[in-house]
Short mmCIF file of N, CA and C in Angstrom, two decimals:
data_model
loop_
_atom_site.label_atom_id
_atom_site.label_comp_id
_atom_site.label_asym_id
_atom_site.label_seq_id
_atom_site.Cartn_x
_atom_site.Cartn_y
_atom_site.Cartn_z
N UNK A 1 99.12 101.20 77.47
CA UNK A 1 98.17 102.28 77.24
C UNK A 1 97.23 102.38 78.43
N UNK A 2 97.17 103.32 78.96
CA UNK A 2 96.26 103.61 79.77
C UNK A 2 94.97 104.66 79.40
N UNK A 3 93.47 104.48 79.84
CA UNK A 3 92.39 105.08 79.38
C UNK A 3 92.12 105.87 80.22
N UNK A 4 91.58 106.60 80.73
CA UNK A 4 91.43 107.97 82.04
C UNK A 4 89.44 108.24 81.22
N UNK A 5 88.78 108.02 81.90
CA UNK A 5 87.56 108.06 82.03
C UNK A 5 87.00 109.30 83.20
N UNK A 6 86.86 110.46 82.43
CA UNK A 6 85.88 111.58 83.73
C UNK A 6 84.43 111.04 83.66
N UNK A 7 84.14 111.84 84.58
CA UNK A 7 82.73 111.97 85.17
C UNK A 7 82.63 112.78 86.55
N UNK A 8 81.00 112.96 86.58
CA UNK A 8 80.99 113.96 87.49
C UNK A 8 80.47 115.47 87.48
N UNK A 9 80.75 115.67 86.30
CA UNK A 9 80.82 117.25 85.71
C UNK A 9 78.66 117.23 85.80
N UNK A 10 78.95 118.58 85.86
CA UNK A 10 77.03 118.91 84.93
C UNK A 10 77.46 120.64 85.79
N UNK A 11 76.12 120.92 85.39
CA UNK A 11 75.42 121.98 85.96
C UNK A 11 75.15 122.72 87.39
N UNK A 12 75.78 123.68 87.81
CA UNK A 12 76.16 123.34 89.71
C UNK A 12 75.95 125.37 89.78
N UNK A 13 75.15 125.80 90.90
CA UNK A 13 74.42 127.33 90.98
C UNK A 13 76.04 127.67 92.21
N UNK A 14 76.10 129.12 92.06
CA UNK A 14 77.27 129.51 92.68
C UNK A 14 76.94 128.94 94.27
N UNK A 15 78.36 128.60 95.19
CA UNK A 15 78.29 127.80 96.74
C UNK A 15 78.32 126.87 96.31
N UNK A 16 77.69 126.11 95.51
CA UNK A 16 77.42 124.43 95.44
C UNK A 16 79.09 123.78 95.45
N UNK A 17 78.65 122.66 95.47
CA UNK A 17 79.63 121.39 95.47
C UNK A 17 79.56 120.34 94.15
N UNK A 18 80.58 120.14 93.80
CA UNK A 18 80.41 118.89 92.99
C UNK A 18 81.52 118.03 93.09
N UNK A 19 81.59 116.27 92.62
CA UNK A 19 82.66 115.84 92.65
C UNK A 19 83.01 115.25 91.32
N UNK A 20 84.02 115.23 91.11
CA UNK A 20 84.67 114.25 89.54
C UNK A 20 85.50 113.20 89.81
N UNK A 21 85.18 112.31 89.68
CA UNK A 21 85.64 111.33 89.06
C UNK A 21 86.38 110.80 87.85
N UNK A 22 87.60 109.83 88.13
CA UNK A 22 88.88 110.21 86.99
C UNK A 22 88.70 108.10 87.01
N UNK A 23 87.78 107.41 86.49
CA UNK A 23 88.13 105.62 86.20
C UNK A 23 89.19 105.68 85.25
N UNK A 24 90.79 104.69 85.66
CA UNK A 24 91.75 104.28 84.89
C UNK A 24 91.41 103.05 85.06
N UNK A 25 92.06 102.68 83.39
CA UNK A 25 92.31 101.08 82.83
C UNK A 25 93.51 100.45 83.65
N UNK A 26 93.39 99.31 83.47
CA UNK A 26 95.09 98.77 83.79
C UNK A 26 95.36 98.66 85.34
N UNK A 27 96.31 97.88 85.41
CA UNK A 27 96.77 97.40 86.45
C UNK A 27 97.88 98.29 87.78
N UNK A 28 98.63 99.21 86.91
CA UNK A 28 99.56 99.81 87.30
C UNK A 28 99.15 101.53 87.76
N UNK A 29 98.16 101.47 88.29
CA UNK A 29 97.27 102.83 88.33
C UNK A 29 97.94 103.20 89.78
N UNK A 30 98.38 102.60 90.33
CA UNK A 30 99.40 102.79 91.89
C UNK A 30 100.72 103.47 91.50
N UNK A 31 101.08 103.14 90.22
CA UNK A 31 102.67 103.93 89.94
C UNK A 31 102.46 104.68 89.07
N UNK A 32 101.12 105.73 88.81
CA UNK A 32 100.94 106.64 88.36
C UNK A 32 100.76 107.93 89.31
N UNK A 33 101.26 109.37 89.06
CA UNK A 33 101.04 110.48 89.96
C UNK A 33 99.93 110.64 89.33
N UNK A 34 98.94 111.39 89.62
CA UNK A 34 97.60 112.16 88.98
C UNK A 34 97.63 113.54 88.95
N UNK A 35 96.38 113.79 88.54
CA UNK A 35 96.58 115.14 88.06
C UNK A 35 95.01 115.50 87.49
N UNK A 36 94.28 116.63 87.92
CA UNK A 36 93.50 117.46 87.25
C UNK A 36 93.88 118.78 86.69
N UNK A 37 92.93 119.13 85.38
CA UNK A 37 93.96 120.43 84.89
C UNK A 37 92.34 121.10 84.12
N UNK A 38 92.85 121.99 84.02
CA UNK A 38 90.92 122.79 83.19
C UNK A 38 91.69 123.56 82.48
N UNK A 39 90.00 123.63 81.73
CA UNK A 39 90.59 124.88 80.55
C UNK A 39 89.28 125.23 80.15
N UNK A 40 89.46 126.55 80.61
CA UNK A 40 87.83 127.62 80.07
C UNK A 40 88.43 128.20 79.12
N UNK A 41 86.81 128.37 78.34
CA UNK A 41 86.83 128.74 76.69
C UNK A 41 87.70 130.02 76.48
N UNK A 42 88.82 130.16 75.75
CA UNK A 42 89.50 131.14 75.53
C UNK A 42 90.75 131.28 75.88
N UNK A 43 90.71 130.56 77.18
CA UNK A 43 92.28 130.11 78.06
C UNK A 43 92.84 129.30 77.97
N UNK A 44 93.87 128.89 78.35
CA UNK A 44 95.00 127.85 78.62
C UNK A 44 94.74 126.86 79.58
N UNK A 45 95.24 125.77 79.28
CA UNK A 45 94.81 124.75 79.97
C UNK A 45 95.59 125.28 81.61
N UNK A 46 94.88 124.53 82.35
CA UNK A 46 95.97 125.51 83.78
C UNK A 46 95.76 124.07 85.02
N UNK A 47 96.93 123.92 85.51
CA UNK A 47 96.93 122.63 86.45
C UNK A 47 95.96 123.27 87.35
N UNK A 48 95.29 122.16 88.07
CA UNK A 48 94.50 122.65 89.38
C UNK A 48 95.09 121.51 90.49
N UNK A 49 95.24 120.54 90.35
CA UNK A 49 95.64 119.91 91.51
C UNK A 49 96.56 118.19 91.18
N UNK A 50 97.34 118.07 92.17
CA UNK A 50 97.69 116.66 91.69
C UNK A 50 98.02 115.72 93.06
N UNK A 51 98.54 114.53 93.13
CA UNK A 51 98.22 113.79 94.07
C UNK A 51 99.27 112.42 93.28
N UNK A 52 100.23 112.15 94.37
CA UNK A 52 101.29 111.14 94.75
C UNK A 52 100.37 109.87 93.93
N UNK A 53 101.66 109.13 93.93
CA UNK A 53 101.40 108.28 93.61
C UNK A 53 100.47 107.05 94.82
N UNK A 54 100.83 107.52 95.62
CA UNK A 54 100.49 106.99 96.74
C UNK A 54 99.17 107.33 97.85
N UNK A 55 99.22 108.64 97.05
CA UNK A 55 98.27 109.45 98.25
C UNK A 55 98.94 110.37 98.75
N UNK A 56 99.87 109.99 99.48
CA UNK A 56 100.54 110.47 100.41
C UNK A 56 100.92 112.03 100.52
N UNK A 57 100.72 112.70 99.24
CA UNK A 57 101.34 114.19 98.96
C UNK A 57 100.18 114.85 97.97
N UNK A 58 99.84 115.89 98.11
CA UNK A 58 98.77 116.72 97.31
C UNK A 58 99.07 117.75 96.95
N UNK A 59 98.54 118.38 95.87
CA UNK A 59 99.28 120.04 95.22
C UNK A 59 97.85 120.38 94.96
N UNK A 60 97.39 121.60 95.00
CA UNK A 60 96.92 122.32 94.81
C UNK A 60 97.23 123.60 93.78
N UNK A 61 96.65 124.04 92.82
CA UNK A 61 97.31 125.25 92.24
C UNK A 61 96.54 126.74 93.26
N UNK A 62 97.84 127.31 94.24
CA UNK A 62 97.14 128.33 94.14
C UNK A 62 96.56 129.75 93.38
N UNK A 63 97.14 129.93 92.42
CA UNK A 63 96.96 131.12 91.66
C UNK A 63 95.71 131.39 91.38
N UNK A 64 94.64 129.67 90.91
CA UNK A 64 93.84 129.70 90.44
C UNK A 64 92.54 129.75 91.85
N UNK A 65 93.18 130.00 92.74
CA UNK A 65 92.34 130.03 94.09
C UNK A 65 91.28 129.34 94.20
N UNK A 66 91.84 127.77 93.69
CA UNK A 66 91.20 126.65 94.46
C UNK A 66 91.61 126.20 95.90
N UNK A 67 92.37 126.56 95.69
CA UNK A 67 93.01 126.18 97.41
C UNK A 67 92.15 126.46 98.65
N UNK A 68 91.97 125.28 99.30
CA UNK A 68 91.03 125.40 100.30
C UNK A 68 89.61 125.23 100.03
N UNK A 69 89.55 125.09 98.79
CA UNK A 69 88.12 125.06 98.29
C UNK A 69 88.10 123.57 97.25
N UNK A 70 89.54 122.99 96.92
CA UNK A 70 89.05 121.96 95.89
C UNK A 70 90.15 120.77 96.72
N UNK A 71 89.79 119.52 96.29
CA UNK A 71 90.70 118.18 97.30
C UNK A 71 90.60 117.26 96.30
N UNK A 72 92.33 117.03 95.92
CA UNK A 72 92.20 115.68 95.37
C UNK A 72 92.52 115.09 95.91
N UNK A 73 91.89 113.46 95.67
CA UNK A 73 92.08 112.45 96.60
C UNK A 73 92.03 111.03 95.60
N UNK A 74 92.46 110.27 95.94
CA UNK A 74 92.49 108.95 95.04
C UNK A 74 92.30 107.35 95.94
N UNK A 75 91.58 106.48 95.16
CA UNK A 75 91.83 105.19 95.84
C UNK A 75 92.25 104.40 94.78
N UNK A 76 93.33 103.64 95.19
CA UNK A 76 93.84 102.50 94.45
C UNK A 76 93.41 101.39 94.42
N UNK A 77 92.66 101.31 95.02
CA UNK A 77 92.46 99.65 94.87
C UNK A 77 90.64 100.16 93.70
N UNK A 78 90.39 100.80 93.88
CA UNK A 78 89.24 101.20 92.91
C UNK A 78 89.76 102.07 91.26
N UNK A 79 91.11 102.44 91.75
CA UNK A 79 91.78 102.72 90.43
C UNK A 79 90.74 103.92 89.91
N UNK A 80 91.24 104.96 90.51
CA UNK A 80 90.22 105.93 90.59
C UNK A 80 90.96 107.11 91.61
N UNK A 81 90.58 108.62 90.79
CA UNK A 81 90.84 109.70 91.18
C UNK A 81 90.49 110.13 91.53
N UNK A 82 89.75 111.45 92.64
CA UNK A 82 88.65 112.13 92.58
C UNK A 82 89.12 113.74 92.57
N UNK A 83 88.27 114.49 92.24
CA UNK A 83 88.58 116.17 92.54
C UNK A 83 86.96 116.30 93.59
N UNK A 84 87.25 116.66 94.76
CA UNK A 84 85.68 117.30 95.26
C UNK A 84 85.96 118.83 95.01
N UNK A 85 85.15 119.45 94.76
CA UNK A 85 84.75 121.04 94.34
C UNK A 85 83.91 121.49 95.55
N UNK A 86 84.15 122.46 96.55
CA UNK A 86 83.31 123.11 96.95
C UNK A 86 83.09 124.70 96.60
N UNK A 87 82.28 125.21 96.92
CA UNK A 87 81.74 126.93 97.61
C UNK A 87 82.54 126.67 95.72
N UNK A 88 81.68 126.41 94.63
CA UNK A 88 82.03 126.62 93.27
C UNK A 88 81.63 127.85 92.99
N UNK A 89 82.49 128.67 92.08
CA UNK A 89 82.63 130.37 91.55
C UNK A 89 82.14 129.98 90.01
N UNK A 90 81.50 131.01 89.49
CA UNK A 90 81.48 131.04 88.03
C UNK A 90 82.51 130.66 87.01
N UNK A 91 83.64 131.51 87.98
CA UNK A 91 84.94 131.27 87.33
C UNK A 91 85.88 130.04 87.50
N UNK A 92 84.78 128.98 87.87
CA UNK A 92 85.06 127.52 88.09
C UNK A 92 84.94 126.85 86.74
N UNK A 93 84.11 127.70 85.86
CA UNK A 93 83.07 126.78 85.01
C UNK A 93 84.06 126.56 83.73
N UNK A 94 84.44 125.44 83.21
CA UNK A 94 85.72 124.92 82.60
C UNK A 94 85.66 123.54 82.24
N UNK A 95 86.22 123.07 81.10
CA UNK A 95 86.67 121.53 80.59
C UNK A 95 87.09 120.89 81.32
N UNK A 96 87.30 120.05 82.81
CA UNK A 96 88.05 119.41 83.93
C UNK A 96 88.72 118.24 83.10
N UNK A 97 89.98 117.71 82.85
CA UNK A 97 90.71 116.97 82.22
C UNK A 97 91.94 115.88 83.60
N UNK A 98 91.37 114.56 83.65
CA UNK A 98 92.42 114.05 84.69
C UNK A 98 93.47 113.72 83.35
N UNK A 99 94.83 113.59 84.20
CA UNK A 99 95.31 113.20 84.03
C UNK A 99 96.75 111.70 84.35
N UNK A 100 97.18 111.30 83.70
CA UNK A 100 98.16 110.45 84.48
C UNK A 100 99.90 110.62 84.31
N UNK A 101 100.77 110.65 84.75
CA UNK A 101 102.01 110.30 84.61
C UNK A 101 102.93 109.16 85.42
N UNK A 102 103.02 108.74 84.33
CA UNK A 102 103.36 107.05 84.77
C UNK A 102 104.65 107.55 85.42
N UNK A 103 104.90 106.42 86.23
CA UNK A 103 106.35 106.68 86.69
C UNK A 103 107.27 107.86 87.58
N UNK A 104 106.25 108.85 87.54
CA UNK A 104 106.43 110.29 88.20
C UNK A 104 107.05 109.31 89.41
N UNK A 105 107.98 110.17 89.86
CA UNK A 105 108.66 110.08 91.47
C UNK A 105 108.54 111.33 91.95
N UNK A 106 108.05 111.82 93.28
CA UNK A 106 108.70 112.56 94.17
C UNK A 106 106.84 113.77 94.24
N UNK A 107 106.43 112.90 94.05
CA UNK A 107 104.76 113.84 94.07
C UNK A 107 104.01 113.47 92.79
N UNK A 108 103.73 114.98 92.59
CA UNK A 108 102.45 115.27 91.35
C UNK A 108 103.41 116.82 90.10
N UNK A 109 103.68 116.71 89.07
CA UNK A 109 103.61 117.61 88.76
C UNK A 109 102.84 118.23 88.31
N UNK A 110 102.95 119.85 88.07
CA UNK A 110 101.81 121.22 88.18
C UNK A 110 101.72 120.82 86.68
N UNK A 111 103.36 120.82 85.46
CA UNK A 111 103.18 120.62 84.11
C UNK A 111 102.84 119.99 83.58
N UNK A 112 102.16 120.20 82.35
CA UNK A 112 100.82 119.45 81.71
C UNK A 112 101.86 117.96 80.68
N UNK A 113 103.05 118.49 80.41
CA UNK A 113 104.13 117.72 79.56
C UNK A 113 104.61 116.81 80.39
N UNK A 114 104.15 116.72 81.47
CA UNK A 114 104.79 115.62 82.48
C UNK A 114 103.54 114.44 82.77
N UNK A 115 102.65 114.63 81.99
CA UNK A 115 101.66 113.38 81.87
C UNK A 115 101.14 112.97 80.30
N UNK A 116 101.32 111.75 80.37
CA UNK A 116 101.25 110.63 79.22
C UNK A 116 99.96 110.67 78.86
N UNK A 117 98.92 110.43 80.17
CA UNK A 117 97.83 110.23 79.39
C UNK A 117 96.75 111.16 79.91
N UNK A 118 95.69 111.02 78.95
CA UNK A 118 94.37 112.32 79.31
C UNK A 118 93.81 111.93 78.95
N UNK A 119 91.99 112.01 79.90
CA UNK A 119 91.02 111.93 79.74
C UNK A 119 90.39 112.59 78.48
N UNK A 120 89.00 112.76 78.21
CA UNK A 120 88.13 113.57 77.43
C UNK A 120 88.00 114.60 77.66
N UNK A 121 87.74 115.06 79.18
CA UNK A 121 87.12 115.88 80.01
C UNK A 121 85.96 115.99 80.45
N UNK A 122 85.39 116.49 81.46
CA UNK A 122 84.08 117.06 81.59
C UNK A 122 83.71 118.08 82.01
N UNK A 123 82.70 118.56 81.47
CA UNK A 123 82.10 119.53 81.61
C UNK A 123 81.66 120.16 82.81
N UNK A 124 82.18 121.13 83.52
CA UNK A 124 81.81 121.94 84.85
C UNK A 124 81.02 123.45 84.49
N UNK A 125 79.97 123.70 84.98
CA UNK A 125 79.46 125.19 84.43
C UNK A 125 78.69 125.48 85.72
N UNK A 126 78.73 126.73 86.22
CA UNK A 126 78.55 127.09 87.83
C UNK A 126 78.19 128.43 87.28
N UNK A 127 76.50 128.66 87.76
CA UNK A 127 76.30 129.42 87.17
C UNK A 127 75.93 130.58 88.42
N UNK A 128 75.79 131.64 88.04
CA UNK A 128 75.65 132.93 89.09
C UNK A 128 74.21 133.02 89.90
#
């Protein structure tokens, strides 16, 4: 069993920056791909970004036109995810949910059915 702990989230005025933080339990947090995913009130949960098991490879969702504007990044030996947020839009403001999928090979997937475990979430609200 693995635990996925956010943080990070609050209150952030349009331009600003924020970062989140994703603490996993356990030992095996190196042979997990990651994954952040949101979901504003009314919508569907929607991938935003994911990140190798290794580091080594990063996805971005563009549709949701974070790209260029959001970076995931991870350290293993701190067993720990991060999303940094910059130049944040209103239409940022959303439930942020990490996630994990054990065992993933070959990157990060975008689908939400391809990870085992999930955080609580936290709270992002970027206001105008």
């Amino acid at each position: 069993q693995v635990q996925l702990v956010e943080s990070g989230g609050g209150l952030v005025q349009a331009g600003g920056s924020l970062r989140l933080s994703c603490a996993a339990s356990g030992r095996t947090f190196s042979t997990y791909a990651m994954g952040w995913f949101r979901q504003a009130p009314g919508k569907e949960r929607e991938f935003v970004a994911g990140i190798s098991r290794s580091g080594g490879a990063t996805y971005t969702y563009d549709a949701s036109s974070v790209k260029g504007r959001f970076t995931i990044s991870r350290d293993n030996a701190k067993i720990t995810v991060y999303l940094q947020m910059n130049s944040l839009k209103p239409e940022d403001t959303a439930v942020y949910y990490c996630a994990a999928a054990p065992g993933y090979i070959g990157g990060a997937s975008s689908k939400d059915d391809a990870y085992a475990y999930w955080g609580k979430g936290t709270q992002v609200t970027v206001s105008s």
